[in-house]
Tab-separated table of C-alpha atoms and ligand atoms in Angstrom:
chain	number	residue	atom	x	y	z
A	107	MET	CA	5.726	-21.016	-11.467
A	108	THR	CA	5.844	-20.951	-7.671
A	109	GLN	CA	3.448	-23.219	-5.797
A	110	PRO	CA	0.387	-21.501	-4.351
A	111	ARG	CA	0.692	-21.017	-0.593
A	112	SER	CA	-1.715	-22.823	1.658
A	113	MET	CA	-2.632	-19.763	3.712
A	114	MET	CA	-3.522	-16.410	2.229
A	115	LYS	CA	-2.216	-13.189	3.779
A	116	ILE	CA	-4.688	-10.427	4.488
A	117	GLY	CA	-4.283	-6.744	5.197
A	118	ILE	CA	-6.946	-4.160	5.973
A	119	ASN	CA	-6.670	-1.082	3.802
A	120	MET	CA	-7.874	1.880	5.856
A	121	VAL	CA	-8.622	4.628	3.368
A	122	GLN	CA	-10.055	7.563	5.317
A	123	ASN	CA	-13.847	7.353	5.458
A	124	GLY	CA	-13.635	4.038	3.583
A	125	GLY	CA	-12.625	3.148	0.037
A	126	HIS	CA	-15.851	4.515	-1.458
A	127	SER	CA	-15.432	8.218	-2.105
A	128	SER	CA	-19.075	8.817	-1.137
A	129	GLY	CA	-19.275	6.060	1.488
A	130	TRP	CA	-19.422	8.633	4.279
A	131	ARG	CA	-22.985	9.397	3.125
A	132	HIS	CA	-24.212	5.886	3.953
A	133	LEU	CA	-26.743	5.717	6.766
A	134	ASP	CA	-24.454	3.455	8.827
A	135	ALA	CA	-21.255	5.429	8.195
A	136	ASP	CA	-19.519	7.549	10.806
A	137	PRO	CA	-18.659	10.634	8.699
A	138	ASP	CA	-16.178	11.956	11.284
A	139	ILE	CA	-13.967	8.887	11.479
A	140	ALA	CA	-11.211	10.228	9.173
A	141	ASN	CA	-9.871	12.372	12.016
A	142	ASP	CA	-10.971	10.226	14.933
A	143	PHE	CA	-8.161	8.206	16.481
A	144	GLU	CA	-10.463	6.195	18.746
A	145	GLY	CA	-12.568	5.253	15.715
A	146	TYR	CA	-9.497	3.894	13.924
A	147	ALA	CA	-8.284	2.200	17.076
A	148	ARG	CA	-11.501	0.226	17.544
A	149	ILE	CA	-11.336	-1.140	13.989
A	150	ILE	CA	-7.641	-2.026	14.160
A	151	LYS	CA	-8.038	-3.823	17.479
A	152	MET	CA	-10.897	-5.794	15.989
A	153	ALA	CA	-8.724	-6.623	12.965
A	154	GLU	CA	-5.961	-7.773	15.312
A	155	ASP	CA	-8.374	-10.013	17.233
A	156	ALA	CA	-9.294	-11.565	13.863
A	157	LYS	CA	-5.510	-12.082	13.169
A	158	ILE	CA	-5.448	-9.861	10.102
A	159	HIS	CA	-1.786	-9.564	9.133
A	160	PHE	CA	-1.510	-5.819	8.809
A	161	VAL	CA	-3.212	-2.490	8.562
A	162	PHE	CA	-2.336	-0.601	5.415
A	163	LEU	CA	-2.689	3.167	5.126
A	164	ALA	CA	-2.542	4.614	1.640
A	165	ASP	CA	-1.515	8.251	1.605
A	166	GLY	CA	-0.730	11.423	-0.266
A	167	ALA	CA	0.460	14.760	1.077
A	168	ALA	CA	-2.321	16.817	-0.501
A	169	VAL	CA	-6.025	16.992	-1.123
A	170	ARG	CA	-5.677	14.949	-4.291
A	171	ILE	CA	-9.066	15.481	-5.940
A	172	PRO	CA	-9.000	17.497	-9.177
A	173	HIS	CA	-11.102	20.625	-8.588
A	174	SER	CA	-11.334	24.248	-9.632
A	175	ASN	CA	-13.007	25.649	-6.519
A	176	ALA	CA	-14.040	24.800	-2.978
A	177	GLU	CA	-17.694	24.286	-3.954
A	178	GLU	CA	-16.718	21.512	-6.387
A	179	LEU	CA	-14.479	19.870	-3.833
A	180	SER	CA	-16.966	20.111	-1.019
A	181	TYR	CA	-18.930	16.991	-2.053
A	182	HIS	CA	-15.950	14.634	-1.748
A	183	GLY	CA	-15.307	12.392	1.233
A	184	HIS	CA	-11.595	11.825	0.641
A	185	ILE	CA	-10.341	15.158	1.902
A	186	ASP	CA	-9.052	14.915	5.463
A	187	ARG	CA	-6.737	12.223	6.746
A	188	PHE	CA	-4.129	11.690	9.422
A	189	GLU	CA	-0.431	11.762	8.630
A	190	PRO	CA	-0.067	7.978	8.549
A	191	LEU	CA	3.252	7.417	10.359
A	192	THR	CA	1.944	9.450	13.266
A	193	LEU	CA	-1.246	7.409	13.299
A	194	LEU	CA	0.649	4.111	13.121
A	195	ALA	CA	2.930	5.105	15.995
A	196	ALA	CA	-0.146	5.728	18.134
A	197	LEU	CA	-1.705	2.431	17.003
A	198	ALA	CA	1.544	0.622	17.809
A	199	ALA	CA	1.072	1.534	21.449
A	200	ILE	CA	-2.351	-0.094	21.723
A	201	THR	CA	-1.733	-3.237	19.641
A	202	SER	CA	0.868	-6.003	19.849
A	203	LYS	CA	0.676	-8.256	16.802
A	204	ILE	CA	-0.855	-6.592	13.778
A	205	GLY	CA	1.556	-5.181	11.176
A	206	LEU	CA	1.611	-1.425	10.566
A	207	ILE	CA	2.213	-0.391	6.961
A	208	CYS	CA	1.806	3.035	5.431
A	209	THR	CA	2.611	4.909	2.279
A	210	ALA	CA	5.390	7.445	1.901
A	211	SER	CA	6.477	8.915	-1.388
A	212	THR	CA	10.049	8.928	-2.656
A	213	THR	CA	9.255	12.081	-4.622
A	214	TYR	CA	8.397	14.309	-1.644
A	215	ASN	CA	10.668	13.020	1.106
A	216	GLU	CA	14.363	12.736	1.867
A	217	PRO	CA	15.708	9.207	2.318
A	218	TYR	CA	17.368	9.941	5.659
A	219	THR	CA	14.096	11.242	7.114
A	220	LEU	CA	12.098	8.239	5.967
A	221	ALA	CA	14.748	5.679	6.960
A	222	ARG	CA	14.679	7.173	10.438
A	223	LYS	CA	10.902	7.320	10.738
A	224	TYR	CA	10.246	3.740	9.635
A	225	ALA	CA	13.106	2.385	11.746
A	226	SER	CA	11.661	4.292	14.705
A	227	LEU	CA	8.219	2.795	14.061
A	228	ASP	CA	9.831	-0.633	13.830
A	229	HIS	CA	11.418	-0.117	17.264
A	230	ILE	CA	8.264	1.331	18.820
A	231	SER	CA	6.117	-1.536	17.480
A	232	HIS	CA	8.715	-4.251	18.219
A	233	GLY	CA	9.134	-5.260	14.601
A	234	ARG	CA	5.789	-4.574	12.945
A	235	ALA	CA	6.563	-1.652	10.613
A	236	GLY	CA	6.215	-1.530	6.848
A	237	TRP	CA	6.742	1.133	4.185
A	238	ASN	CA	4.576	1.309	1.072
A	239	LEU	CA	6.984	2.927	-1.334
A	240	VAL	CA	5.275	5.059	-3.966
A	241	THR	CA	6.450	7.678	-6.413
A	242	GLY	CA	3.117	9.566	-6.286
A	243	TRP	CA	0.693	10.312	-9.087
A	244	SER	CA	-0.927	13.575	-8.092
A	245	GLU	CA	-0.273	17.052	-9.498
A	246	ASP	CA	-1.726	18.405	-6.253
A	247	GLU	CA	1.090	16.878	-4.222
A	248	SER	CA	3.731	18.466	-6.424
A	249	LEU	CA	2.158	21.895	-5.758
A	250	ASN	CA	2.791	21.408	-2.044
A	251	PHE	CA	6.463	20.592	-2.565
A	252	ASN	CA	7.983	23.479	-4.484
A	253	ARG	CA	6.986	22.211	-7.914
A	254	ASP	CA	4.532	23.394	-10.586
A	255	THR	CA	3.919	20.003	-12.163
A	256	LEU	CA	4.198	16.313	-11.382
A	257	MET	CA	7.699	15.038	-12.018
A	258	GLU	CA	7.969	12.783	-15.077
A	259	HIS	CA	7.180	9.106	-14.498
A	260	ALA	CA	10.632	7.868	-15.605
A	261	GLN	CA	12.433	10.348	-13.400
A	262	ARG	CA	10.232	9.543	-10.415
A	263	TYR	CA	11.194	5.901	-10.735
A	264	ALA	CA	14.900	6.647	-11.294
A	265	ARG	CA	14.879	8.631	-8.047
A	266	ALA	CA	12.844	5.946	-6.275
A	267	ASN	CA	15.417	3.295	-7.149
A	268	GLU	CA	18.259	5.314	-5.690
A	269	PHE	CA	16.134	6.480	-2.752
A	270	VAL	CA	15.320	2.961	-1.597
A	271	ASP	CA	18.965	1.896	-1.776
A	272	VAL	CA	19.883	4.807	0.469
A	273	VAL	CA	17.119	3.907	2.914
A	274	THR	CA	18.073	0.237	3.173
A	275	GLY	CA	21.740	1.232	3.385
A	276	LEU	CA	20.929	3.526	6.295
A	277	TRP	CA	18.951	0.775	8.012
A	278	ASP	CA	22.239	-1.152	7.997
A	279	SER	CA	24.150	1.586	9.824
A	280	PHE	CA	24.825	-0.542	12.880
A	281	ASP	CA	25.265	-4.250	13.500
A	282	ASP	CA	22.367	-5.747	15.441
A	283	ASP	CA	24.594	-6.139	18.480
A	284	ALA	CA	26.671	-2.968	18.035
A	285	PHE	CA	25.312	-1.248	21.143
A	286	ILE	CA	27.137	-2.879	24.042
A	287	ALA	CA	26.591	-0.052	26.582
A	288	ASN	CA	29.569	-1.228	28.636
A	289	LYS	CA	29.362	0.843	31.786
A	290	ALA	CA	32.680	-0.501	33.070
A	291	SER	CA	34.734	0.431	29.982
A	292	GLY	CA	32.634	3.444	29.113
A	293	GLN	CA	32.156	2.252	25.544
A	294	TYR	CA	28.573	2.702	24.319
A	295	PHE	CA	28.871	0.816	21.025
A	296	ARG	CA	31.472	-1.293	19.208
A	297	PRO	CA	33.112	1.005	16.635
A	298	GLU	CA	33.567	-1.820	14.126
A	299	GLY	CA	29.817	-2.385	14.312
A	300	MET	CA	29.099	0.986	12.732
A	301	HIS	CA	28.828	1.374	8.941
A	302	VAL	CA	28.752	4.756	7.325
A	303	LEU	CA	26.924	4.739	4.023
A	304	ASN	CA	28.847	7.516	2.255
A	305	HIS	CA	26.311	7.471	-0.566
A	306	GLN	CA	26.830	9.771	-3.484
A	307	GLY	CA	24.562	9.106	-6.455
A	308	GLU	CA	22.702	10.878	-9.207
A	309	PHE	CA	20.002	12.314	-6.942
A	310	TYR	CA	21.129	11.898	-3.352
A	311	LYS	CA	24.196	12.552	-1.261
A	312	VAL	CA	23.859	10.980	2.164
A	313	ARG	CA	26.697	10.245	4.532
A	314	GLY	CA	25.017	8.412	7.404
A	315	PRO	CA	25.060	6.620	9.745
A	316	LEU	CA	21.438	6.578	10.862
A	317	ASN	CA	21.149	7.859	14.415
A	318	LEU	CA	19.289	4.785	15.570
A	319	ARG	CA	20.088	1.199	16.460
A	320	ARG	CA	19.239	-1.420	13.862
A	321	SER	CA	15.524	-2.059	14.175
A	322	PRO	CA	13.937	-5.384	15.194
A	323	GLN	CA	13.199	-6.465	11.607
A	324	GLY	CA	16.543	-5.170	10.353
A	325	HIS	CA	14.643	-3.762	7.442
A	326	PRO	CA	10.982	-2.865	7.932
A	327	VAL	CA	8.804	-4.641	5.352
A	328	ILE	CA	8.714	-2.841	2.006
A	329	ALA	CA	5.541	-2.756	-0.062
A	330	GLN	CA	5.463	-1.321	-3.559
A	331	ALA	CA	2.363	-0.189	-5.388
A	332	GLY	CA	3.257	0.834	-8.915
A	333	SER	CA	2.349	-1.641	-11.624
A	334	SER	CA	3.894	-0.034	-14.722
A	335	VAL	CA	7.059	-1.687	-16.061
A	336	PRO	CA	9.448	0.502	-14.021
A	337	GLY	CA	7.144	0.011	-11.026
A	338	ARG	CA	7.208	-3.766	-11.421
A	339	ASP	CA	10.990	-3.799	-11.817
A	340	LEU	CA	11.468	-1.708	-8.707
A	341	GLY	CA	9.076	-3.943	-6.784
A	342	ALA	CA	10.824	-7.089	-8.016
A	343	ARG	CA	14.177	-5.733	-6.870
A	344	VAL	CA	13.293	-4.434	-3.421
A	345	ALA	CA	9.743	-5.155	-2.242
A	346	ASP	CA	8.345	-7.801	0.104
A	347	ILE	CA	4.730	-7.031	-0.834
A	348	ILE	CA	3.348	-5.963	-4.191
A	349	TYR	CA	0.133	-4.062	-3.774
A	350	THR	CA	-1.876	-3.898	-6.979
A	351	GLY	CA	-5.301	-3.204	-8.431
A	352	GLN	CA	-6.589	-6.261	-10.361
A	353	LYS	CA	-10.149	-6.922	-11.450
A	354	ASP	CA	-9.940	-9.747	-13.928
A	355	LEU	CA	-8.720	-13.244	-13.042
A	356	GLN	CA	-6.745	-13.790	-16.215
A	357	LEU	CA	-5.044	-10.382	-16.042
A	358	ALA	CA	-4.309	-10.964	-12.374
A	359	GLN	CA	-2.730	-14.336	-13.176
A	360	GLU	CA	-0.625	-12.682	-15.870
A	361	PHE	CA	0.434	-9.973	-13.453
A	362	PHE	CA	1.256	-12.519	-10.742
A	363	ALA	CA	3.333	-14.660	-13.124
A	364	ASP	CA	5.071	-11.600	-14.515
A	365	MET	CA	5.939	-10.298	-11.034
A	366	LYS	CA	7.260	-13.658	-9.841
A	367	ALA	CA	9.376	-13.956	-13.014
A	368	ARG	CA	10.774	-10.462	-12.487
A	369	VAL	CA	11.571	-11.305	-8.856
A	370	ALA	CA	13.456	-14.430	-9.985
A	371	ALA	CA	15.265	-12.434	-12.682
A	372	ALA	CA	16.327	-9.977	-9.970
A	373	GLY	CA	17.986	-12.910	-8.162
A	374	ARG	CA	15.404	-13.186	-5.406
A	375	ASP	CA	13.144	-16.011	-4.233
A	376	PRO	CA	9.649	-15.481	-5.744
A	377	SER	CA	7.970	-17.016	-2.694
A	378	GLN	CA	9.417	-14.161	-0.638
A	379	VAL	CA	7.521	-11.468	-2.507
A	380	LEU	CA	3.772	-11.441	-1.859
A	381	VAL	CA	1.375	-10.197	-4.511
A	382	MET	CA	-1.661	-8.737	-2.731
A	383	PRO	CA	-4.376	-7.047	-4.805
A	384	GLY	CA	-7.003	-4.785	-3.281
A	385	LEU	CA	-10.511	-6.187	-2.813
A	386	MET	CA	-13.710	-4.581	-1.584
A	387	PRO	CA	-16.258	-7.147	-0.383
A	388	ILE	CA	-19.912	-6.065	-0.385
A	389	ILE	CA	-21.589	-8.661	1.795
A	390	GLY	CA	-25.270	-9.554	1.970
A	391	ALA	CA	-27.213	-12.363	3.673
A	392	THR	CA	-28.382	-13.261	0.155
A	393	GLU	CA	-27.091	-12.385	-3.325
A	394	ALA	CA	-30.096	-10.091	-3.792
A	395	GLU	CA	-29.348	-8.239	-0.557
A	396	ALA	CA	-25.702	-7.785	-1.568
A	397	GLN	CA	-26.716	-6.449	-4.994
A	398	ALA	CA	-29.148	-4.026	-3.332
A	399	ARG	CA	-26.299	-2.787	-1.088
A	400	MET	CA	-24.065	-2.279	-4.080
A	401	ALA	CA	-26.798	-0.339	-5.910
A	402	GLU	CA	-27.336	1.782	-2.803
A	403	LEU	CA	-23.597	2.555	-2.583
A	404	LYS	CA	-23.463	3.508	-6.250
A	405	SER	CA	-26.448	5.802	-5.847
A	406	LEU	CA	-24.464	7.838	-3.322
A	407	VAL	CA	-22.080	9.119	-6.021
A	408	HIS	CA	-22.896	12.646	-7.123
A	409	PRO	CA	-22.319	12.850	-10.944
A	410	GLU	CA	-20.036	15.870	-10.609
A	411	VAL	CA	-17.949	14.041	-8.050
A	412	GLY	CA	-17.750	11.049	-10.357
A	413	MET	CA	-16.703	13.163	-13.351
A	414	GLN	CA	-13.937	14.793	-11.362
A	415	LEU	CA	-12.683	11.511	-9.967
A	416	ILE	CA	-12.249	9.933	-13.357
A	417	SER	CA	-10.582	12.952	-14.931
A	418	LYS	CA	-7.143	11.952	-13.648
A	419	THR	CA	-7.231	8.765	-15.718
A	420	PHE	CA	-9.702	9.642	-18.466
A	421	GLY	CA	-9.126	13.363	-18.971
A	422	ASP	CA	-11.917	15.933	-18.828
A	423	LEU	CA	-15.148	14.222	-19.935
A	424	SER	CA	-17.463	16.882	-18.522
A	425	HIS	CA	-18.759	17.688	-22.040
A	426	LEU	CA	-20.231	14.161	-22.234
A	427	ASP	CA	-23.509	12.837	-20.873
A	428	PRO	CA	-23.020	10.235	-18.112
A	429	GLU	CA	-24.806	7.716	-20.369
A	430	ASP	CA	-22.350	8.249	-23.268
A	431	PRO	CA	-19.678	5.591	-23.864
A	432	VAL	CA	-16.154	6.483	-22.700
A	433	PRO	CA	-14.198	7.551	-25.818
A	434	LEU	CA	-11.002	5.703	-26.716
A	435	PRO	CA	-8.046	5.926	-26.830
A	436	LEU	CA	-7.559	7.216	-23.294
A	437	PRO	CA	-5.101	10.087	-22.899
A	438	GLU	CA	-1.525	9.156	-21.980
A	439	SER	CA	-0.914	9.373	-18.240
A	440	ASN	CA	1.978	10.727	-16.251
A	441	GLY	CA	0.215	9.527	-13.074
A	442	VAL	CA	-0.865	5.929	-12.555
A	443	LYS	CA	0.144	4.497	-15.948
A	444	SER	CA	-0.775	0.975	-14.921
A	445	ALA	CA	-4.378	2.003	-14.155
A	446	ARG	CA	-4.673	3.836	-17.462
A	447	ASP	CA	-3.374	0.803	-19.398
A	448	GLN	CA	-5.705	-1.630	-17.612
A	449	TRP	CA	-8.729	0.535	-18.350
A	450	GLU	CA	-7.764	0.925	-21.995
A	451	ARG	CA	-7.523	-2.847	-22.347
A	452	ARG	CA	-10.825	-3.459	-20.565
A	453	LEU	CA	-12.799	-0.828	-22.459
A	454	ARG	CA	-11.538	-2.118	-25.813
A	455	GLU	CA	-13.009	-5.503	-24.915
A	456	LYS	CA	-16.220	-4.174	-23.339
A	457	PRO	CA	-17.204	-0.510	-23.731
A	458	MET	CA	-18.685	1.186	-20.656
A	459	THR	CA	-20.577	4.427	-20.137
A	460	VAL	CA	-19.068	7.375	-18.311
A	461	ARG	CA	-21.422	6.713	-15.387
A	462	GLN	CA	-20.518	3.019	-15.145
A	463	VAL	CA	-16.829	3.947	-15.022
A	464	TYR	CA	-17.153	6.659	-12.406
A	465	GLU	CA	-19.417	4.536	-10.225
A	466	GLU	CA	-16.800	1.806	-10.282
A	467	ILE	CA	-13.897	4.150	-9.562
A	468	SER	CA	-15.809	5.970	-6.831
A	469	LEU	CA	-16.680	2.730	-5.131
A	470	SER	CA	-13.199	1.327	-4.670
A	471	SER	CA	-10.662	3.627	-6.397
A	472	GLY	CA	-10.677	1.075	-9.194
A	473	HIS	CA	-10.014	-1.996	-7.046
A	474	CYS	CA	-11.912	-5.244	-7.492
A	475	VAL	CA	-15.366	-5.189	-5.866
A	476	VAL	CA	-16.938	-8.556	-5.082
A	477	CYS	CA	-20.565	-8.506	-4.190
A	478	GLY	CA	-22.380	-11.513	-2.741
A	479	THR	CA	-22.814	-13.717	0.297
A	480	VAL	CA	-19.914	-14.602	2.562
A	481	GLU	CA	-19.681	-17.945	0.739
A	482	THR	CA	-19.528	-16.541	-2.788
A	483	ILE	CA	-16.999	-13.873	-1.790
A	484	ALA	CA	-14.853	-16.491	-0.037
A	485	ASP	CA	-15.157	-18.649	-3.194
A	486	HIS	CA	-13.816	-15.763	-5.262
A	487	MET	CA	-10.896	-15.176	-2.907
A	488	GLN	CA	-10.069	-18.867	-2.756
A	489	ARG	CA	-10.285	-19.312	-6.522
A	490	TRP	CA	-7.872	-16.456	-7.199
A	491	PHE	CA	-5.543	-17.573	-4.435
A	492	GLU	CA	-5.432	-21.193	-5.558
A	493	SER	CA	-5.130	-20.440	-9.256
A	494	GLY	CA	-1.943	-18.395	-9.097
A	495	ALA	CA	-3.463	-14.917	-9.141
A	496	CYS	CA	-2.397	-13.685	-5.702
A	497	ASP	CA	-0.782	-14.519	-2.355
A	498	GLY	CA	-3.491	-12.726	-0.420
A	499	TRP	CA	-5.548	-9.567	-0.257
A	500	ASN	CA	-5.736	-6.005	0.893
A	501	LEU	CA	-9.351	-5.752	2.022
A	502	MET	CA	-11.142	-2.440	1.730
A	503	ALA	CA	-14.373	-1.288	3.326
A	504	PRO	CA	-16.725	1.063	1.445
A	505	TYR	CA	-17.247	3.065	4.668
A	506	PHE	CA	-16.442	2.853	8.373
A	507	PRO	CA	-16.898	1.383	10.855
A	508	SER	CA	-19.547	-1.194	9.905
A	509	GLY	CA	-18.184	-1.758	6.380
A	510	ALA	CA	-14.994	-3.130	7.965
A	511	GLU	CA	-16.740	-4.875	10.855
A	512	ASP	CA	-18.742	-6.775	8.254
A	513	PHE	CA	-15.754	-8.485	6.670
A	514	ILE	CA	-13.858	-8.875	9.943
A	515	THR	CA	-16.723	-10.673	11.696
A	516	LYS	CA	-18.272	-12.535	8.740
A	517	LEU	CA	-15.766	-13.145	5.960
A	518	ILE	CA	-12.596	-13.804	7.965
A	519	PRO	CA	-14.222	-16.596	10.025
A	520	GLU	CA	-15.334	-18.264	6.772
A	521	LEU	CA	-11.766	-18.158	5.403
A	522	LYS	CA	-10.517	-19.687	8.674
A	523	ARG	CA	-13.181	-22.389	8.483
A	524	ARG	CA	-11.934	-23.256	4.993
A	525	GLY	CA	-8.377	-23.529	6.297
A	526	ILE	CA	-7.015	-20.840	3.995
A	527	PHE	CA	-6.461	-18.131	6.610
A	528	HIS	CA	-4.433	-18.549	9.794
A	529	ARG	CA	-6.020	-18.718	13.241
A	530	GLU	CA	-3.003	-17.368	15.115
A	531	TYR	CA	-0.127	-15.034	14.396
A	532	GLU	CA	2.916	-17.217	13.737
A	533	GLY	CA	5.592	-14.946	15.147
A	534	GLU	CA	6.444	-11.674	16.782
A	535	THR	CA	7.364	-9.543	13.766
A	536	LEU	CA	5.448	-8.606	10.637
A	537	ARG	CA	8.044	-10.456	8.558
A	538	ALA	CA	7.541	-13.623	10.588
A	539	ASN	CA	3.757	-13.387	10.356
A	540	LEU	CA	3.929	-12.938	6.589
A	541	GLY	CA	6.227	-15.953	6.246
A	542	LEU	CA	9.084	-13.767	5.037
A	543	ASN	CA	12.649	-14.703	5.872
A	544	PRO	CA	14.316	-12.472	8.450
A	545	VAL	CA	16.774	-9.931	7.061
A	546	PRO	CA	20.182	-11.386	7.919
A	547	ASP	CA	22.253	-9.939	10.696
A	548	LEU	CA	24.845	-7.650	9.117
A	549	LYS	CA	27.654	-9.885	10.316
A	550	ASN	CA	26.254	-12.712	8.218
A	551	LYS	CA	25.809	-10.512	5.203
A	552	SER	CA	28.737	-10.041	2.906
A	553	ASN	CA	29.476	-8.335	-0.388
A	554	ASP	CA	26.175	-6.553	-0.607
A	555	GLY	CA	28.051	-3.597	-1.988
A	556	ARG	CA	26.856	-1.168	0.652
A	557	SER	CA	27.345	-2.527	4.123
A	558	LYS	CA	30.623	-4.179	4.861
A	559	SER	CA	30.703	-5.087	8.490
A	560	ASP	CA	34.460	-5.596	8.458
A	561	ASP	CA	35.219	-2.144	7.038
A	562	ARG	CA	35.947	0.893	9.124
A	563	ILE	CA	34.399	3.508	6.881
A	564	SER	CA	35.776	6.992	6.723
A	565	MET	CA	33.815	9.781	8.369
A	566	SER	CA	35.846	12.409	6.590
A	567	ASN	CA	33.563	13.434	3.744
B	278	FMN	C1	-2.806	-0.423	-5.846
B	278	FMN	C2	-2.104	0.880	-5.854
B	278	FMN	C3	-2.019	1.616	-4.656
B	278	FMN	C4	-1.346	2.843	-4.634
B	278	FMN	N1	-1.279	3.561	-3.473
B	278	FMN	C5	-0.725	4.786	-3.500
B	278	FMN	C6	-0.709	5.625	-2.355
B	278	FMN	O1	-1.164	5.252	-1.266
B	278	FMN	N2	-0.178	6.866	-2.481
B	278	FMN	C7	0.377	7.310	-3.647
B	278	FMN	O2	0.853	8.433	-3.692
B	278	FMN	N3	0.412	6.527	-4.732
B	278	FMN	C8	-0.134	5.300	-4.678
B	278	FMN	N4	-0.115	4.543	-5.799
B	278	FMN	C9	0.614	5.058	-6.942
B	278	FMN	C10	1.847	4.245	-7.261
B	278	FMN	O3	2.615	3.849	-6.231
B	278	FMN	C11	2.724	4.877	-8.319
B	278	FMN	O4	3.484	5.916	-7.817
B	278	FMN	C12	1.859	5.347	-9.431
B	278	FMN	O5	0.903	4.345	-9.617
B	278	FMN	C13	2.623	5.519	-10.721
B	278	FMN	O6	3.245	4.339	-11.011
B	278	FMN	P1	2.703	3.213	-11.979
B	278	FMN	O7	2.449	3.942	-13.256
B	278	FMN	O8	3.882	2.306	-11.943
B	278	FMN	O9	1.493	2.554	-11.414
B	278	FMN	C14	-0.769	3.323	-5.830
B	278	FMN	C15	-0.854	2.583	-7.017
B	278	FMN	C16	-1.503	1.373	-7.039
B	278	FMN	C17	-1.546	0.599	-8.343
């Protein structure tokens, strides 16, 4: 197995209104922050001052809460959110070091469009862009994109595999130094420095080239967030960051080892792919205070909201009392298979009531919640990090802004004091700050099957 790294990587996961679906109801929460750029900006600047590696924006192009009418939906906090690439472009202008990663789905986009957008963000931010590649899980999204149902899991991943190859191929459209802008000769770029993709596959036909110079990172960082077998294989083949939901140390260690083995089997260096689970810290001055905060957060969940939230993984349980145990087996899922499988395994070992499950899911969308003092939370993070369970964390706040300010001003300094989190950004790009090798200049890259810098590729088709 790969050696644990000495410094953990940390991102801040900015779910609108916080990771807790009812967090906006908290006395300290700003319930209007989801559509407030200045509110986001203040938190991200604070995160940058604390040297957090990146901001991470999860996303979906729909209101993704199962509901049958507006009244039902109207109690949820996860409704309105910014289009994340637009938000990151604005944040790029007011920050200089922090990485800027957001989700975009391969199911509801065209590869040319996304290749162009992320390369543009990489230029605008001087090398800080990242793409969280997802295939989507929500029926609601499919209804906004000319479909009646969610595309089948296997097909979504087959398309995603081809999609990402087209995107990375397009990012290689021009050599890094292709644009010579020679005013004397009148030549704007070196023709041999241009590479036309001419991709024709099962799902996509894309000629190229991208109408943009190669971006500062060559390839923006790629994160991948599906943990099913096809998700893991895709991540192992193409991703720099694996974002995952893990709650149990042993399962997290198994996942970590499995991912690193898959990365090696894909012919890549396992140390170059960072496994970063989500984590929501609930911090108190004492353990008792932290537990009281957690109880308060749980009490904010309206039972109907909870029932709806769990229906995507557990099916319709509205006929049950919240104090009834969750019945097994869980229904098969065409959405987040990995989440369904983890829950099935957990509930077989330790049954939980419907209420316990929805309180947990509402709190953190199923991510690990660690409740305690700064010291005990830091202990947890350090233990996982040093025992081969992760390379770092995606930290979530239950609500904004103080939920995030709490971990930025209290927990991060403790991790620095312990010497397991950096005190300064190491480089200029997100790749450099994450300790990832730069993507080679195209001229030093040969036989990659897509970009041959010595070929003059036909523009005829
Ligand atoms: C930790 C985690 C974060 C995810 N974030 C998003 C997201 O922001 N948007 C989205 O549409 N899907 C998201 N997904 C869904 C996955 O990327 C994937 O498309 C879905 O989970 C189905 O794949 P799986 O069965 O391999 O997990 C996330 C999944 C996980 C496990």
